[in-house]
Short mmCIF file of the C-alpha atoms (twelve columns), coordinates in Angstrom:
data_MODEL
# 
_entry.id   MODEL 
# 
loop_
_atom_site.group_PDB 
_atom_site.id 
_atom_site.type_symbol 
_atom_site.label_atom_id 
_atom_site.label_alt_id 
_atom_site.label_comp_id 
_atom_site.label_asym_id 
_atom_site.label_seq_id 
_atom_site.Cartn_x 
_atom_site.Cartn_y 
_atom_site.Cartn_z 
_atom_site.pdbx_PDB_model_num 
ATOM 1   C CA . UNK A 1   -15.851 7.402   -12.744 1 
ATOM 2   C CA . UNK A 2   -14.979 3.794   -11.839 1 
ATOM 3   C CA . UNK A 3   -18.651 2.353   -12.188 1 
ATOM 4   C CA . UNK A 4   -16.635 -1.619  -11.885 1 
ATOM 5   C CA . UNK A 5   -16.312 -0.227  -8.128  1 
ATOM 6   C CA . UNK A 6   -19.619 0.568   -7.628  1 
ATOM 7   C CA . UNK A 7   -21.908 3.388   -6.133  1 
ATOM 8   C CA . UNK A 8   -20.010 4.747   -3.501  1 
ATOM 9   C CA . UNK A 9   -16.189 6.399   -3.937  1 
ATOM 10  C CA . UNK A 10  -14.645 5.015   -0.691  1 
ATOM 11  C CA . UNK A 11  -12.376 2.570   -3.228  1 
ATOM 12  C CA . UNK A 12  -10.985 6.256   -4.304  1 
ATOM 13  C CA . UNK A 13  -9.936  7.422   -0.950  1 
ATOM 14  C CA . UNK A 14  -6.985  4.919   -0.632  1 
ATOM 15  C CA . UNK A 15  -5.197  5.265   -3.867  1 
ATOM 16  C CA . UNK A 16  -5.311  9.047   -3.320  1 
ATOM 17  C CA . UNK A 17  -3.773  8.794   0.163   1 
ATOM 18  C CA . UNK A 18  -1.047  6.805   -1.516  1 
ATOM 19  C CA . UNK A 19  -0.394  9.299   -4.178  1 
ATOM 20  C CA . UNK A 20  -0.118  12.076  -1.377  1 
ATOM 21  C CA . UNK A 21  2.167   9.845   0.462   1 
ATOM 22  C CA . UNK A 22  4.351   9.491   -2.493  1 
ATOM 23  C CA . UNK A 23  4.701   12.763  -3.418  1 
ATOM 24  C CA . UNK A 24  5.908   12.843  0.429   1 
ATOM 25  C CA . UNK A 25  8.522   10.224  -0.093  1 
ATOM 26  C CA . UNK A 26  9.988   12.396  -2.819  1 
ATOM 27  C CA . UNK A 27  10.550  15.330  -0.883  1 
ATOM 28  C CA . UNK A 28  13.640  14.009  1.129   1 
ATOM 29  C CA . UNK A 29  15.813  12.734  -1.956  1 
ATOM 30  C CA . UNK A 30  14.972  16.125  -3.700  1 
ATOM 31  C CA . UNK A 31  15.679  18.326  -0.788  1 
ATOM 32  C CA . UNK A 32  19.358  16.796  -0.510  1 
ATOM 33  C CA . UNK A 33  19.893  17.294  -4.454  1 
ATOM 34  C CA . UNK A 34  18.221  20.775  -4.706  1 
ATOM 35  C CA . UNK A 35  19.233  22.071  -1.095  1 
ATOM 36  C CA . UNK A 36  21.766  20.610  0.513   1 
ATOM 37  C CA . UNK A 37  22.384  22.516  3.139   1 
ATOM 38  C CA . UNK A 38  19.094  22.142  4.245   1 
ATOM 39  C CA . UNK A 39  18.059  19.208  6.589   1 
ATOM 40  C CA . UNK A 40  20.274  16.396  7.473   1 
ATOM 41  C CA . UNK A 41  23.170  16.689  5.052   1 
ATOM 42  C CA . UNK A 42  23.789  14.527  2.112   1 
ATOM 43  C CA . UNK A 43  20.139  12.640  3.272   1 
ATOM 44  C CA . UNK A 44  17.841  15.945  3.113   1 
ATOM 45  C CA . UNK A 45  14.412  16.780  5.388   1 
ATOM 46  C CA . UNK A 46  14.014  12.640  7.153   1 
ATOM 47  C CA . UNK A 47  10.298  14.289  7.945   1 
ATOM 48  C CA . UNK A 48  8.848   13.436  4.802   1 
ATOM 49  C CA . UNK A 49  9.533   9.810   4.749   1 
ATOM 50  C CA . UNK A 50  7.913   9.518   8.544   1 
ATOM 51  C CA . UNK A 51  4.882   11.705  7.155   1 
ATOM 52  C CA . UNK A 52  5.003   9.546   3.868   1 
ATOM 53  C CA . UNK A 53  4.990   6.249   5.166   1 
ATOM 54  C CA . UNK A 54  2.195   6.815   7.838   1 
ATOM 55  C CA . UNK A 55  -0.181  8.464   4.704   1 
ATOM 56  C CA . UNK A 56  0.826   5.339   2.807   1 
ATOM 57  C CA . UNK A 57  -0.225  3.115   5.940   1 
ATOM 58  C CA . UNK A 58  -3.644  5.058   6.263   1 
ATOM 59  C CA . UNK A 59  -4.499  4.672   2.269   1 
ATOM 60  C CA . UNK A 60  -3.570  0.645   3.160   1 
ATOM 61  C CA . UNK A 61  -6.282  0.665   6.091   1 
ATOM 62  C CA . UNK A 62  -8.706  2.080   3.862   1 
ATOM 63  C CA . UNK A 63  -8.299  -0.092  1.014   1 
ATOM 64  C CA . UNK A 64  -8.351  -3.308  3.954   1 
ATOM 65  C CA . UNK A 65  -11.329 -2.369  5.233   1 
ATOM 66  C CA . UNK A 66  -13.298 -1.151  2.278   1 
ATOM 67  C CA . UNK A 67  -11.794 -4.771  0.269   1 
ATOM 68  C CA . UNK A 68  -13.425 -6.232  3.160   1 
ATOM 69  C CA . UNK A 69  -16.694 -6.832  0.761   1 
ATOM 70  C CA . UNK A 70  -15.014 -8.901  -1.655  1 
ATOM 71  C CA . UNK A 71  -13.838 -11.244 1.067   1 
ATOM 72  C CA . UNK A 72  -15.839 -14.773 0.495   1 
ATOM 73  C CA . UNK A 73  -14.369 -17.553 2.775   1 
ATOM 74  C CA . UNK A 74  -16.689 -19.967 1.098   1 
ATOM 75  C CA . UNK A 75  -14.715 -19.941 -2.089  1 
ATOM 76  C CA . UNK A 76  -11.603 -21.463 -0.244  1 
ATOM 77  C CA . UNK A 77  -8.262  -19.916 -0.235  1 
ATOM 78  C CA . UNK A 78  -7.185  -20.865 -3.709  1 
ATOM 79  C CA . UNK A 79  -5.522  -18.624 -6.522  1 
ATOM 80  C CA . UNK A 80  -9.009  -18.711 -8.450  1 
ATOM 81  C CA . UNK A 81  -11.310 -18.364 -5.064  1 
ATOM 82  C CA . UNK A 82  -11.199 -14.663 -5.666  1 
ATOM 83  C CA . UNK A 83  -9.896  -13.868 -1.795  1 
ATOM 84  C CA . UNK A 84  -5.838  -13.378 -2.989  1 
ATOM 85  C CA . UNK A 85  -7.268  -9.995  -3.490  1 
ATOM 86  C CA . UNK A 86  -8.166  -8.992  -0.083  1 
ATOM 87  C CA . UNK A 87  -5.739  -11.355 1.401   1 
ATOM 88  C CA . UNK A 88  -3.112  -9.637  -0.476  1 
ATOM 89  C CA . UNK A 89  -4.493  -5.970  0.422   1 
ATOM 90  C CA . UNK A 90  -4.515  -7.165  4.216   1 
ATOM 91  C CA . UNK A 91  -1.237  -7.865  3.975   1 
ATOM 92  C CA . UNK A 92  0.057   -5.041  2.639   1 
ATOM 93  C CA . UNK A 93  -1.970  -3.008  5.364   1 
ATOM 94  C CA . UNK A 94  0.288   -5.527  8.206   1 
ATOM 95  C CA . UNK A 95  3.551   -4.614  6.089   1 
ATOM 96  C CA . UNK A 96  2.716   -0.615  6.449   1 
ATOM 97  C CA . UNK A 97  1.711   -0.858  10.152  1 
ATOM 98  C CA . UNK A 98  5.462   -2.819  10.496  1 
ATOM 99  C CA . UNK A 99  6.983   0.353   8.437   1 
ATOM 100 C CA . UNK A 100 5.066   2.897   10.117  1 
ATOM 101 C CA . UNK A 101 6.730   1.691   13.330  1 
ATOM 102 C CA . UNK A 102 10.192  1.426   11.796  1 
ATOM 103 C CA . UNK A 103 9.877   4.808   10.104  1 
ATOM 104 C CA . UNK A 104 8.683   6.188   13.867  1 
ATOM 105 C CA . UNK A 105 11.571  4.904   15.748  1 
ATOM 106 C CA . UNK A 106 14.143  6.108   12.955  1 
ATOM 107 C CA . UNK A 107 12.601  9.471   12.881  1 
ATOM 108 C CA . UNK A 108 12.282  10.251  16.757  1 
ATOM 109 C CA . UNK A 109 15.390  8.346   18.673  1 
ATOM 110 C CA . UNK A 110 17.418  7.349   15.576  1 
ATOM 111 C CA . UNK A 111 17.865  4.329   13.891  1 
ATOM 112 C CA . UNK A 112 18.248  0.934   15.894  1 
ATOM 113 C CA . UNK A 113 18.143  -2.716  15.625  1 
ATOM 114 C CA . UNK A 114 14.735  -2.714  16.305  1 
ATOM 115 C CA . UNK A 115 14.522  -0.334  13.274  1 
ATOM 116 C CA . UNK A 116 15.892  -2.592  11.281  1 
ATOM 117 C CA . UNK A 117 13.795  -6.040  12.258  1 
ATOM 118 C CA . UNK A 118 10.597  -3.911  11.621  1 
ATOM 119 C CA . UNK A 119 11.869  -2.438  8.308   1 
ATOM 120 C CA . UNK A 120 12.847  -6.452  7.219   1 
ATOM 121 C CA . UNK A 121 9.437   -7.992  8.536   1 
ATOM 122 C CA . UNK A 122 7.466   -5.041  6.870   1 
ATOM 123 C CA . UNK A 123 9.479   -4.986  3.442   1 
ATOM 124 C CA . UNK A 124 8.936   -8.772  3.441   1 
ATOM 125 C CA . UNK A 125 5.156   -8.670  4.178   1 
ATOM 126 C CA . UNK A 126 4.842   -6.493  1.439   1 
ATOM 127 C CA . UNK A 127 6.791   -8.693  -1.152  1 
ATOM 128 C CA . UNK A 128 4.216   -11.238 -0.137  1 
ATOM 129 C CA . UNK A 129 1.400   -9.335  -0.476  1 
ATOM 130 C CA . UNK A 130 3.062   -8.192  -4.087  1 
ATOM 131 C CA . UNK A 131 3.060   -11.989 -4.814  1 
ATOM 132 C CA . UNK A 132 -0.844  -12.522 -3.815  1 
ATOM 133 C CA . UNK A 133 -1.629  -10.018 -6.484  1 
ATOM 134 C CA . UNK A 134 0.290   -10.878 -9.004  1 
ATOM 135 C CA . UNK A 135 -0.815  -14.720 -8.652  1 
ATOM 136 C CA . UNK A 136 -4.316  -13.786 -8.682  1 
ATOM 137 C CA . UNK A 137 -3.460  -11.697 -11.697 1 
ATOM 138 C CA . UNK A 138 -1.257  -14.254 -13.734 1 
ATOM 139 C CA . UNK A 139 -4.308  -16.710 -12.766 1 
ATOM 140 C CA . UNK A 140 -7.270  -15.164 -13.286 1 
ATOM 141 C CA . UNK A 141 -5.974  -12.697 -16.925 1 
ATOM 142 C CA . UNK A 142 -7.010  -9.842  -18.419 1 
ATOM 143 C CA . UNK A 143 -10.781 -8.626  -18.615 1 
ATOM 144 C CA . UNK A 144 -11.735 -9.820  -22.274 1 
ATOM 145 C CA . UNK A 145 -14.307 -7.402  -24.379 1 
ATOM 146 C CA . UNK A 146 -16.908 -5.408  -23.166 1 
ATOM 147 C CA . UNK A 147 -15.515 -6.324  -19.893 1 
ATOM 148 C CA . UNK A 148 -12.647 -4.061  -20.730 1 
ATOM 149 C CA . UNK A 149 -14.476 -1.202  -21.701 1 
ATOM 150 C CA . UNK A 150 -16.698 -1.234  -18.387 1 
ATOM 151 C CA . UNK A 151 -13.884 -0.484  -16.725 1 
ATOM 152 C CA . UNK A 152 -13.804 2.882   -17.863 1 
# 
């Protein structure tokens, strides 16, 4: 299916943890609008964000370890060295395990300030992993060609 990826599917196994977890996140803004008398009210079941962001975290771990390959310290650390990619992916996986421990304290003793600081260091983590991929992205373009088309 994704031949660019290579032989074996493990690339596969993230993104579809992360779709799982979002369908997750959705559950708690739907259960206040569709049953509101069900779960905490006016906020709806707080489960599904706990369950969400920990699925979310695991399809992040994957993805590190499995972008692991494309890591090449030789290149250097520049936008065109090719490692913004994995660098940004490992990121993102620190950002998650930051959430992951927000979304655990909020879920089992309630929000607190240490809630808070984990949520802030994790949401900013992941707007700099955000930044690594779109600067390798705005850098490096668009496939051209037949490149395109092996894509698919």
């Amino acid at each position: 299916a994704f031949p660019v990826y290579g032989p074996d599917k493990i690339g596969l196994i993230g993104p579809l943890t992360k779709l799982v977890a979002a369908c997750f996140f959705n559950i708690q803004p739907w259960s206040a609008l569709i049953a509101p008398g069900y779960g905490v009210p006016g906020i709806g079941v707080p489960w599904s964000n706990f369950v969400g962001i920990v699925l979310f975290h695991i399809g992040n771990c994957v993805d590190a370890v499995n972008i692991y390959k494309l890591f090449a310290p030789q290149n250097g650390y520049g936008v065109q060295s090719g490692n913004w990619v994995p660098l940004a992916f490992w990121t993102l996986c620190t950002a998650t395990w930051f959430l992951v421990i927000a979304g655990g304290i909020a879920f089992f003793s309630g929000p607190t300030a240490g809630t808070l600081n984990s949520q802030i260091f994790g949401s900013f983590l992941l707007l700099v992993g955000s930044l690594l991929l779109v600067g390798h992205s705005a850098e490096n373009g668009k496939p051209k060609g037949q490149q395109l088309f092996q894509m698919f």
